[in-house]
mmCIF file of C-alpha atoms and ligand atoms in Angstrom:
data_model
loop_
_atom_site.group_PDB
_atom_site.id
_atom_site.type_symbol
_atom_site.label_atom_id
_atom_site.label_comp_id
_atom_site.label_asym_id
_atom_site.label_seq_id
_atom_site.Cartn_x
_atom_site.Cartn_y
_atom_site.Cartn_z
ATOM 1 C CA MET A 136 63.184 117.803 6.256
ATOM 2 C CA SER A 137 63.698 114.463 8.046
ATOM 3 C CA ASN A 138 62.294 113.738 11.499
ATOM 4 C CA LEU A 139 65.753 113.998 12.945
ATOM 5 C CA ASP A 140 66.173 117.505 11.546
ATOM 6 C CA THR A 141 62.837 118.523 13.015
ATOM 7 C CA VAL A 142 63.869 117.274 16.445
ATOM 8 C CA PHE A 143 67.122 119.178 16.131
ATOM 9 C CA GLU A 144 65.307 122.376 15.123
ATOM 10 C CA ASP A 145 62.780 122.189 17.915
ATOM 11 C CA SER A 146 65.046 121.283 20.802
ATOM 12 C CA LEU A 147 67.724 123.825 21.415
ATOM 13 C CA PRO A 148 70.845 122.847 23.371
ATOM 14 C CA GLU A 149 70.611 123.538 27.091
ATOM 15 C CA ASP A 150 73.239 126.261 26.907
ATOM 16 C CA HIS A 151 71.650 128.027 23.913
ATOM 17 C CA ARG A 152 72.491 131.737 23.998
ATOM 18 C CA SER A 153 70.911 134.835 22.555
ATOM 19 C CA GLY A 154 70.940 138.588 22.880
ATOM 20 C CA VAL A 155 71.140 141.984 21.307
ATOM 21 C CA ILE A 156 74.421 143.415 20.042
ATOM 22 C CA ALA A 157 74.420 147.137 19.247
ATOM 23 C CA VAL A 158 76.888 147.982 16.495
ATOM 24 C CA VAL A 159 77.813 151.635 16.942
ATOM 25 C CA GLY A 160 80.516 154.047 15.843
ATOM 26 C CA ARG A 161 81.363 157.024 13.700
ATOM 27 C CA PRO A 162 79.850 157.175 10.174
ATOM 28 C CA SER A 163 81.733 155.139 7.533
ATOM 29 C CA VAL A 164 83.710 152.869 9.878
ATOM 30 C CA GLY A 165 82.048 149.773 8.349
ATOM 31 C CA LYS A 166 79.139 148.905 10.664
ATOM 32 C CA SER A 167 76.747 147.871 7.893
ATOM 33 C CA THR A 168 79.510 146.069 5.964
ATOM 34 C CA LEU A 169 80.380 144.061 9.084
ATOM 35 C CA ILE A 170 76.788 142.945 9.684
ATOM 36 C CA ASN A 171 76.219 142.076 6.014
ATOM 37 C CA ARG A 172 79.421 140.040 6.054
ATOM 38 C CA ILE A 173 78.517 138.123 9.226
ATOM 39 C CA LEU A 174 75.047 137.336 7.870
ATOM 40 C CA GLY A 175 76.392 136.449 4.426
ATOM 41 C CA GLN A 176 73.610 138.565 2.969
ATOM 42 C CA LYS A 177 73.130 142.240 2.209
ATOM 43 C CA ILE A 178 70.571 143.521 4.693
ATOM 44 C CA ALA A 179 71.888 147.077 4.896
ATOM 45 C CA ILE A 180 73.053 149.451 2.205
ATOM 46 C CA VAL A 181 76.713 150.477 2.167
ATOM 47 C CA SER A 182 78.579 153.390 0.603
ATOM 48 C CA PRO A 183 81.875 155.229 0.955
ATOM 49 C CA LYS A 184 79.932 158.353 1.987
ATOM 50 C CA PRO A 185 79.213 159.003 5.675
ATOM 51 C CA GLN A 186 75.695 158.827 7.164
ATOM 52 C CA THR A 187 74.501 156.107 4.821
ATOM 53 C CA THR A 188 72.446 154.209 7.416
ATOM 54 C CA ARG A 189 69.551 156.290 8.765
ATOM 55 C CA ARG A 190 67.531 153.874 10.884
ATOM 56 C CA GLN A 191 68.051 151.063 13.294
ATOM 57 C CA GLN A 192 68.120 147.808 11.381
ATOM 58 C CA LEU A 193 68.063 144.306 12.770
ATOM 59 C CA GLY A 194 70.338 141.578 11.417
ATOM 60 C CA ILE A 195 69.549 138.104 12.758
ATOM 61 C CA TYR A 196 72.313 135.502 12.950
ATOM 62 C CA THR A 197 71.210 131.972 13.867
ATOM 63 C CA ASP A 198 73.105 128.714 14.288
ATOM 64 C CA SER A 199 72.628 125.631 16.466
ATOM 65 C CA ARG A 200 74.257 127.274 19.520
ATOM 66 C CA CYS A 201 72.935 130.815 19.447
ATOM 67 C CA GLN A 202 70.812 133.549 17.977
ATOM 68 C CA ILE A 203 72.492 136.938 17.791
ATOM 69 C CA LEU A 204 70.418 140.038 17.071
ATOM 70 C CA PHE A 205 72.713 142.677 15.607
ATOM 71 C CA THR A 206 71.353 146.205 15.532
ATOM 72 C CA ASP A 207 72.944 148.259 12.800
ATOM 73 C CA THR A 208 72.770 151.943 13.715
ATOM 74 C CA PRO A 209 73.332 155.295 12.030
ATOM 75 C CA GLY A 210 76.835 156.669 12.581
ATOM 76 C CA LEU A 211 77.209 158.774 15.731
ATOM 77 C CA HIS A 212 78.001 162.368 14.782
ATOM 78 C CA ARG A 213 77.236 165.956 15.752
ATOM 79 C CA PRO A 214 73.844 166.538 14.131
ATOM 80 C CA GLN A 215 73.243 169.553 11.878
ATOM 81 C CA HIS A 216 69.514 169.083 11.313
ATOM 82 C CA LYS A 217 66.441 167.210 12.604
ATOM 83 C CA LEU A 218 67.185 164.127 10.507
ATOM 84 C CA GLY A 219 70.679 164.004 12.061
ATOM 85 C CA GLU A 220 69.176 164.373 15.538
ATOM 86 C CA PHE A 221 66.826 161.470 14.796
ATOM 87 C CA MET A 222 69.746 159.337 13.553
ATOM 88 C CA VAL A 223 71.879 159.993 16.620
ATOM 89 C CA LYS A 224 68.919 159.288 18.917
ATOM 90 C CA VAL A 225 68.377 155.941 17.165
ATOM 91 C CA ALA A 226 72.017 154.981 17.766
ATOM 92 C CA GLU A 227 71.918 156.120 21.392
ATOM 93 C CA ASP A 228 68.751 154.119 22.077
ATOM 94 C CA ALA A 229 70.355 151.014 20.577
ATOM 95 C CA LEU A 230 73.364 151.515 22.877
ATOM 96 C CA ARG A 231 71.123 151.623 25.946
ATOM 97 C CA ASP A 232 69.154 148.514 24.974
ATOM 98 C CA ALA A 233 72.052 146.189 24.149
ATOM 99 C CA ASP A 234 73.448 143.123 25.931
ATOM 100 C CA ILE A 235 76.835 143.821 24.363
ATOM 101 C CA ILE A 236 78.095 146.938 22.581
ATOM 102 C CA LEU A 237 80.361 146.596 19.564
ATOM 103 C CA TRP A 238 82.086 149.901 19.152
ATOM 104 C CA LEU A 239 83.571 149.971 15.671
ATOM 105 C CA VAL A 240 86.440 152.261 14.794
ATOM 106 C CA ASP A 241 88.529 152.707 11.645
ATOM 107 C CA VAL A 242 91.926 151.517 12.872
ATOM 108 C CA SER A 243 93.635 152.722 9.697
ATOM 109 C CA VAL A 244 93.418 156.297 11.013
ATOM 110 C CA GLU A 245 94.258 157.878 14.373
ATOM 111 C CA PRO A 246 91.305 158.671 16.657
ATOM 112 C CA THR A 247 89.936 162.139 15.935
ATOM 113 C CA ALA A 248 88.093 164.640 18.133
ATOM 114 C CA GLU A 249 84.901 163.105 16.729
ATOM 115 C CA GLU A 250 85.993 159.714 18.051
ATOM 116 C CA ARG A 251 86.626 161.164 21.513
ATOM 117 C CA HIS A 252 83.133 162.654 21.453
ATOM 118 C CA ILE A 253 81.717 159.193 20.651
ATOM 119 C CA ALA A 254 83.791 157.650 23.442
ATOM 120 C CA GLU A 255 82.132 160.086 25.804
ATOM 121 C CA THR A 256 78.659 159.029 24.535
ATOM 122 C CA VAL A 257 79.474 155.316 24.818
ATOM 123 C CA ASN A 258 80.890 155.709 28.318
ATOM 124 C CA ARG A 259 77.905 157.787 29.428
ATOM 125 C CA LEU A 260 75.201 155.446 28.120
ATOM 126 C CA ARG A 261 76.701 151.975 28.487
ATOM 127 C CA GLY A 262 75.891 151.433 32.190
ATOM 128 C CA GLN A 263 77.183 147.949 33.032
ATOM 129 C CA THR A 264 77.038 146.714 29.434
ATOM 130 C CA PRO A 265 80.263 145.143 28.164
ATOM 131 C CA VAL A 266 81.934 146.912 25.251
ATOM 132 C CA ILE A 267 84.083 145.271 22.592
ATOM 133 C CA LEU A 268 86.264 147.695 20.698
ATOM 134 C CA VAL A 269 86.326 146.465 17.111
ATOM 135 C CA LEU A 270 89.367 147.816 15.296
ATOM 136 C CA ASN A 271 87.999 147.529 11.760
ATOM 137 C CA LYS A 272 89.642 148.130 8.367
ATOM 138 C CA CYS A 273 92.803 146.347 9.583
ATOM 139 C CA ASP A 274 93.437 145.435 5.942
ATOM 140 C CA LEU A 275 94.418 149.085 5.449
ATOM 141 C CA LEU A 276 96.808 149.180 8.422
ATOM 142 C CA LYS A 277 100.532 148.413 8.273
ATOM 143 C CA PRO A 278 101.267 145.557 10.749
ATOM 144 C CA GLU A 279 103.998 147.623 12.458
ATOM 145 C CA LEU A 280 101.353 150.194 13.422
ATOM 146 C CA HIS A 281 98.997 147.659 15.083
ATOM 147 C CA GLU A 282 100.272 148.098 18.634
ATOM 148 C CA ALA A 283 100.402 151.909 18.610
ATOM 149 C CA ARG A 284 96.924 152.214 17.113
ATOM 150 C CA ARG A 285 95.496 149.646 19.506
ATOM 151 C CA THR A 286 96.825 151.706 22.413
ATOM 152 C CA SER A 287 95.469 155.019 21.140
ATOM 153 C CA TYR A 288 91.958 153.566 20.785
ATOM 154 C CA GLN A 289 92.073 151.557 24.009
ATOM 155 C CA THR A 290 92.592 154.667 26.098
ATOM 156 C CA LEU A 291 89.205 155.981 24.884
ATOM 157 C CA VAL A 292 87.044 153.373 26.610
ATOM 158 C CA GLU A 293 87.618 151.795 29.974
ATOM 159 C CA GLY A 294 87.784 148.030 30.365
ATOM 160 C CA ALA A 295 86.887 147.154 26.792
ATOM 161 C CA GLU A 296 88.538 144.206 25.150
ATOM 162 C CA GLU A 297 89.531 144.730 21.560
ATOM 163 C CA LEU A 298 89.691 142.758 18.339
ATOM 164 C CA LEU A 299 91.169 143.504 14.928
ATOM 165 C CA THR A 300 88.836 142.906 11.990
ATOM 166 C CA SER A 301 88.336 143.589 8.350
ATOM 167 C CA ALA A 302 84.670 143.603 7.434
ATOM 168 C CA LEU A 303 85.826 143.741 3.815
ATOM 169 C CA ASP A 304 87.979 140.593 3.671
ATOM 170 C CA GLY A 305 86.427 138.862 6.700
ATOM 171 C CA SER A 306 89.553 138.588 8.837
ATOM 172 C CA GLY A 307 88.960 138.523 12.577
ATOM 173 C CA LEU A 308 85.240 137.853 12.200
ATOM 174 C CA ASP A 309 85.392 134.194 13.365
ATOM 175 C CA ALA A 310 87.208 135.299 16.521
ATOM 176 C CA LEU A 311 84.631 138.045 17.046
ATOM 177 C CA MET A 312 81.715 135.616 16.689
ATOM 178 C CA MET A 313 83.315 133.126 19.091
ATOM 179 C CA ARG A 314 83.767 135.844 21.670
ATOM 180 C CA LEU A 315 80.181 137.056 21.269
ATOM 181 C CA VAL A 316 78.787 133.556 21.825
ATOM 182 C CA GLU A 317 80.902 133.204 24.998
ATOM 183 C CA MET A 318 79.713 136.540 26.346
ATOM 184 C CA LEU A 319 76.000 136.262 25.544
ATOM 185 C CA PRO A 320 73.573 135.228 28.283
ATOM 186 C CA PRO A 321 71.562 132.010 27.976
ATOM 187 C CA GLY A 322 68.355 132.686 26.074
ATOM 188 C CA PRO A 323 65.805 131.396 23.573
ATOM 189 C CA ARG A 324 65.561 131.699 19.809
ATOM 190 C CA TYR A 325 63.407 134.768 19.167
ATOM 191 C CA TYR A 326 63.060 134.464 15.387
ATOM 192 C CA PRO A 327 62.644 131.553 12.971
ATOM 193 C CA VAL A 328 65.908 129.964 11.769
ATOM 194 C CA ASP A 329 65.625 131.341 8.248
ATOM 195 C CA GLN A 330 64.812 134.972 9.122
ATOM 196 C CA VAL A 331 67.742 137.389 8.686
ATOM 197 C CA SER A 332 66.028 140.743 9.094
ATOM 198 C CA GLU A 333 62.755 142.407 9.989
ATOM 199 C CA VAL A 334 62.349 144.627 6.988
ATOM 200 C CA ASN A 335 59.961 144.028 4.109
ATOM 201 C CA MET A 336 60.660 144.161 0.377
ATOM 202 C CA ARG A 337 59.149 147.627 0.086
ATOM 203 C CA PHE A 338 61.769 148.992 2.482
ATOM 204 C CA ILE A 339 64.574 147.045 0.767
ATOM 205 C CA ALA A 340 63.483 148.510 -2.570
ATOM 206 C CA ALA A 341 63.497 152.069 -1.162
ATOM 207 C CA GLU A 342 66.920 151.559 0.420
ATOM 208 C CA THR A 343 68.383 150.026 -2.744
ATOM 209 C CA ILE A 344 67.221 153.048 -4.748
ATOM 210 C CA ARG A 345 68.687 155.361 -2.085
ATOM 211 C CA GLU A 346 72.013 153.487 -2.233
ATOM 212 C CA LYS A 347 72.229 153.963 -6.004
ATOM 213 C CA ILE A 348 71.505 157.697 -5.540
ATOM 214 C CA ILE A 349 74.275 157.988 -2.915
ATOM 215 C CA LEU A 350 76.749 156.181 -5.169
ATOM 216 C CA ASN A 351 75.940 158.288 -8.251
ATOM 217 C CA THR A 352 75.696 161.785 -6.777
ATOM 218 C CA GLU A 353 77.962 164.211 -4.971
ATOM 219 C CA GLN A 354 78.043 166.924 -2.328
ATOM 220 C CA GLU A 355 74.679 167.579 -0.666
ATOM 221 C CA ILE A 356 72.530 165.309 -2.837
ATOM 222 C CA PRO A 357 73.174 161.955 -1.055
ATOM 223 C CA TYR A 358 72.096 163.545 2.221
ATOM 224 C CA SER A 359 69.133 165.487 0.853
ATOM 225 C CA VAL A 360 67.149 162.581 -0.553
ATOM 226 C CA ALA A 361 64.442 160.427 0.932
ATOM 227 C CA VAL A 362 62.858 157.580 -1.010
ATOM 228 C CA GLU A 363 59.282 156.449 -0.601
ATOM 229 C CA VAL A 364 57.956 153.393 -2.432
ATOM 230 C CA SER A 365 54.369 154.179 -3.368
ATOM 231 C CA GLU A 366 53.586 150.957 -5.210
ATOM 232 C CA TYR A 367 55.088 147.488 -4.982
ATOM 233 C CA LYS A 368 53.255 144.866 -6.994
ATOM 234 C CA GLU A 369 54.066 141.341 -8.063
ATOM 235 C CA ARG A 370 52.360 141.599 -11.415
ATOM 236 C CA SER A 371 53.100 137.964 -12.266
ATOM 237 C CA ASP A 372 55.499 135.186 -11.173
ATOM 238 C CA ASP A 373 58.289 136.783 -13.140
ATOM 239 C CA MET A 374 57.488 140.491 -13.019
ATOM 240 C CA THR A 375 57.639 142.936 -10.097
ATOM 241 C CA TYR A 376 56.556 146.550 -10.505
ATOM 242 C CA ILE A 377 57.985 149.204 -8.190
ATOM 243 C CA SER A 378 57.045 152.876 -8.258
ATOM 244 C CA ALA A 379 58.958 155.244 -5.989
ATOM 245 C CA THR A 380 59.167 158.943 -5.256
ATOM 246 C CA ILE A 381 62.530 160.515 -4.534
ATOM 247 C CA TYR A 382 62.194 163.626 -2.376
ATOM 248 C CA VAL A 383 64.831 166.347 -2.550
ATOM 249 C CA GLU A 384 65.069 169.627 -0.683
ATOM 250 C CA ARG A 385 65.481 172.119 -3.538
ATOM 251 C CA ASP A 386 64.624 172.628 -7.217
ATOM 252 C CA SER A 387 68.320 172.649 -8.168
ATOM 253 C CA GLN A 388 68.732 169.192 -6.628
ATOM 254 C CA LYS A 389 65.787 167.928 -8.649
ATOM 255 C CA GLY A 390 67.540 169.051 -11.834
ATOM 256 C CA ILE A 391 70.782 167.289 -10.904
ATOM 257 C CA LEU A 392 69.006 164.088 -9.965
ATOM 258 C CA ILE A 393 67.135 163.942 -13.250
ATOM 259 C CA GLY A 394 70.254 164.817 -15.213
ATOM 260 C CA LYS A 395 70.729 165.860 -18.836
ATOM 261 C CA GLY A 396 67.978 164.261 -20.875
ATOM 262 C CA GLY A 397 67.109 162.181 -17.812
ATOM 263 C CA ASP A 398 70.395 160.268 -17.930
ATOM 264 C CA MET A 399 71.045 160.381 -14.154
ATOM 265 C CA ILE A 400 67.631 159.125 -13.108
ATOM 266 C CA LYS A 401 67.810 156.439 -15.800
ATOM 267 C CA ARG A 402 71.170 155.239 -14.469
ATOM 268 C CA ILE A 403 69.877 155.119 -10.887
ATOM 269 C CA GLY A 404 66.762 153.249 -12.006
ATOM 270 C CA SER A 405 68.642 150.681 -14.027
ATOM 271 C CA GLN A 406 71.198 149.976 -11.257
ATOM 272 C CA ALA A 407 68.378 149.533 -8.729
ATOM 273 C CA ARG A 408 66.448 147.349 -11.158
ATOM 274 C CA ALA A 409 69.472 145.081 -11.719
ATOM 275 C CA GLU A 410 70.121 144.572 -8.008
ATOM 276 C CA LEU A 411 66.473 144.087 -7.061
ATOM 277 C CA GLY A 412 65.973 141.733 -9.995
ATOM 278 C CA GLU A 413 68.826 139.538 -8.807
ATOM 279 C CA MET A 414 67.466 139.572 -5.269
ATOM 280 C CA LEU A 415 63.902 138.715 -6.297
ATOM 281 C CA GLY A 416 64.668 136.393 -9.187
ATOM 282 C CA THR A 417 62.103 138.193 -11.335
ATOM 283 C CA GLN A 418 62.103 140.925 -13.931
ATOM 284 C CA VAL A 419 61.757 144.252 -12.139
ATOM 285 C CA TYR A 420 60.251 147.411 -13.508
ATOM 286 C CA VAL A 421 61.270 150.533 -11.575
ATOM 287 C CA GLU A 422 59.451 153.823 -12.079
ATOM 288 C CA LEU A 423 61.004 156.854 -10.377
ATOM 289 C CA HIS A 424 59.542 160.319 -9.741
ATOM 290 C CA VAL A 425 61.440 163.243 -8.261
ATOM 291 C CA LYS A 426 59.644 165.764 -6.051
ATOM 292 C CA VAL A 427 60.774 168.780 -4.052
ATOM 293 C CA LEU A 428 59.817 168.787 -0.390
ATOM 294 C CA LYS A 429 61.397 172.014 0.826
ATOM 295 C CA ASN A 430 63.906 171.466 3.652
ATOM 296 C CA TRP A 431 62.350 168.175 4.735
ATOM 297 C CA ARG A 432 65.421 167.324 6.842
ATOM 298 C CA MET A 433 64.695 170.272 9.135
ATOM 299 C CA ASP A 434 60.990 169.628 9.583
ATOM 300 C CA GLU A 435 59.788 167.186 12.238
ATOM 301 C CA ASP A 436 56.350 166.715 10.657
ATOM 302 C CA LEU A 437 57.837 165.930 7.253
ATOM 303 C CA LEU A 438 60.344 163.557 8.843
ATOM 304 C CA ARG A 439 57.529 161.664 10.521
ATOM 305 C CA ARG A 440 55.611 161.564 7.261
ATOM 306 C CA LEU A 441 58.637 160.000 5.605
ATOM 307 C CA GLY A 442 58.765 157.336 8.314
ATOM 308 C CA TYR A 443 61.583 158.717 10.486
ATOM 309 C CA ARG A 444 59.768 158.067 13.739
ATOM 310 C CA LEU A 445 61.331 156.991 16.970
ATOM 311 C CA PRO A 446 59.762 153.829 18.368
ATOM 312 C CA ILE A 447 57.442 154.487 21.309
ATOM 313 C CA LYS A 448 58.999 153.036 24.443
ATOM 314 C CA THR A 449 56.724 151.014 26.672
ATOM 315 C CA ASP A 450 59.010 150.740 29.701
HETATM 316 N N1 LIG B 299 89.250 148.609 3.382
HETATM 317 C C1 LIG B 299 88.139 148.408 4.093
HETATM 318 N N2 LIG B 299 87.006 149.085 3.790
HETATM 319 C C2 LIG B 299 85.904 148.835 4.526
HETATM 320 C C3 LIG B 299 85.893 147.898 5.589
HETATM 321 N N3 LIG B 299 84.654 147.908 6.137
HETATM 322 C C4 LIG B 299 83.918 148.788 5.430
HETATM 323 N N4 LIG B 299 84.667 149.346 4.441
HETATM 324 C C5 LIG B 299 84.233 150.383 3.478
HETATM 325 O O1 LIG B 299 83.934 151.562 4.206
HETATM 326 C C6 LIG B 299 82.839 152.279 3.599
HETATM 327 C C7 LIG B 299 81.737 152.533 4.629
HETATM 328 O O2 LIG B 299 81.140 151.299 4.982
HETATM 329 P P1 LIG B 299 79.698 151.218 5.641
HETATM 330 O O3 LIG B 299 79.488 149.777 6.015
HETATM 331 O O4 LIG B 299 78.673 151.887 4.799
HETATM 332 O O5 LIG B 299 79.959 152.094 6.964
HETATM 333 P P2 LIG B 299 78.937 152.445 8.141
HETATM 334 O O6 LIG B 299 79.730 152.452 9.395
HETATM 335 O O7 LIG B 299 77.750 151.543 8.093
HETATM 336 O O8 LIG B 299 78.541 153.938 7.759
HETATM 337 P P3 LIG B 299 77.201 154.807 8.142
HETATM 338 O O9 LIG B 299 76.006 153.969 7.800
HETATM 339 O O10 LIG B 299 77.317 156.007 7.283
HETATM 340 O O11 LIG B 299 77.302 155.117 9.595
HETATM 341 C C8 LIG B 299 82.390 151.421 2.422
HETATM 342 O O12 LIG B 299 82.994 151.932 1.259
HETATM 343 C C9 LIG B 299 82.943 150.038 2.753
HETATM 344 O O13 LIG B 299 83.208 149.252 1.597
HETATM 345 C C10 LIG B 299 87.119 147.208 5.898
HETATM 346 O O14 LIG B 299 87.221 146.392 6.810
HETATM 347 N N5 LIG B 299 88.193 147.507 5.111
HETATM 348 MG MG1 LIG B 300 75.737 151.926 7.817
#
C-alpha cells in the first residue's frame, strides 16, 4: 500500500456516514440473497424453503463514503415452537435497534394475511425509525402489475418510501444503496475496511452444512436439524478437517438423513466439502455424525446448548 493509500484509509471524509440497517420481512422474500448480493460475497445461507436464517447476522458494507451494517434476520412468522419464538425475537430486536428498517416483501405475489401481521409488528416497533419498503423479486413481476402491487403494499405501512429490486439479478440495488447513504446519519467506521461479517469459519462451516441439508431434504427435516461443529482444524496449509454433529428430533429423521447405504449423508458432506474447499482454498475433509436430540426445538435448555441464545442487553 502506498503512503497516499494509507492517508486515504485513515482520514475519512468529513461527511462519512454509518449506521445499522435491519433487513426484515416474511420468510423467503430474499433478505439473505439481498445482503449477499450487496456485499458481493456469500455471508448468509439461502434456500427456497422458508425459515432458512435462524440468527441475526451482520453484513458489513464499506466504501470511501460510508460503512453500512446490515443485519440479516430470521423471517417474521407466527412461531410454532421455542426455536421459532427465538427467531422472531431476534428479528424484532433488530427492528428496534436499527437506524433504518428495510422491510422486504415479495412483490410478485399479493400481500397475504401473514404480511399484514408483519406490517402490524413493524408499525408497532419502529418508533421514529424510517422504513423503506423494498419490493423484491421484481424480476418475477409483469411490468403492467407494478403500480397495482406497489399500491397494495404501500397501504400496509405509513410514510414508507418504496423501491423495486431484484436481489437475484441486482436491479434496483444501486438506487437502494444511494438512498441508504443519503439517509444514514454521519458516523465513524466501526469495522476494518476488509471485514464483511462477524462470524468465524466454524459458524460458516456449520451453516454451509445446514444449507446442504435444507437443499437435499423435504418436509420437516430442514426445520428439525441443528448443526454443531465439534472440531475445526487446519491440519496443514492445504488441508482443513471439519467434524460436525447434525442433531435431529426423531429416530425416523436420523434414518432419512443418513439415507440408503449412507447416500444422503455422503451427498450432503460432499456438497459442503466442495463449497468450503472453494471458500478456504484448501482441501477440506468433512466428517458428519447424526444424533437424535428429542424435540430440541421445543426445549429452551437444549436451544441454549445449541447456541440459540438471545444477546444480553446492557441498556
Ligand atoms: N426470482 C427471484 N428470486 C429471489 C430473489 N431474491 C431471492 N430469491 C430466491 O428466494 C428464495 C429465498 O431467498 P432467501 O434469501 O433465502 O430468503 P430469506 O428472506 O432470507 O428467507 P428466510 O431466511 O427463510 O427468512 C431463494 O430461492 C432465492 O434464490 C429475487 O429478487 N428474484
Ligand atoms: Mg435468510
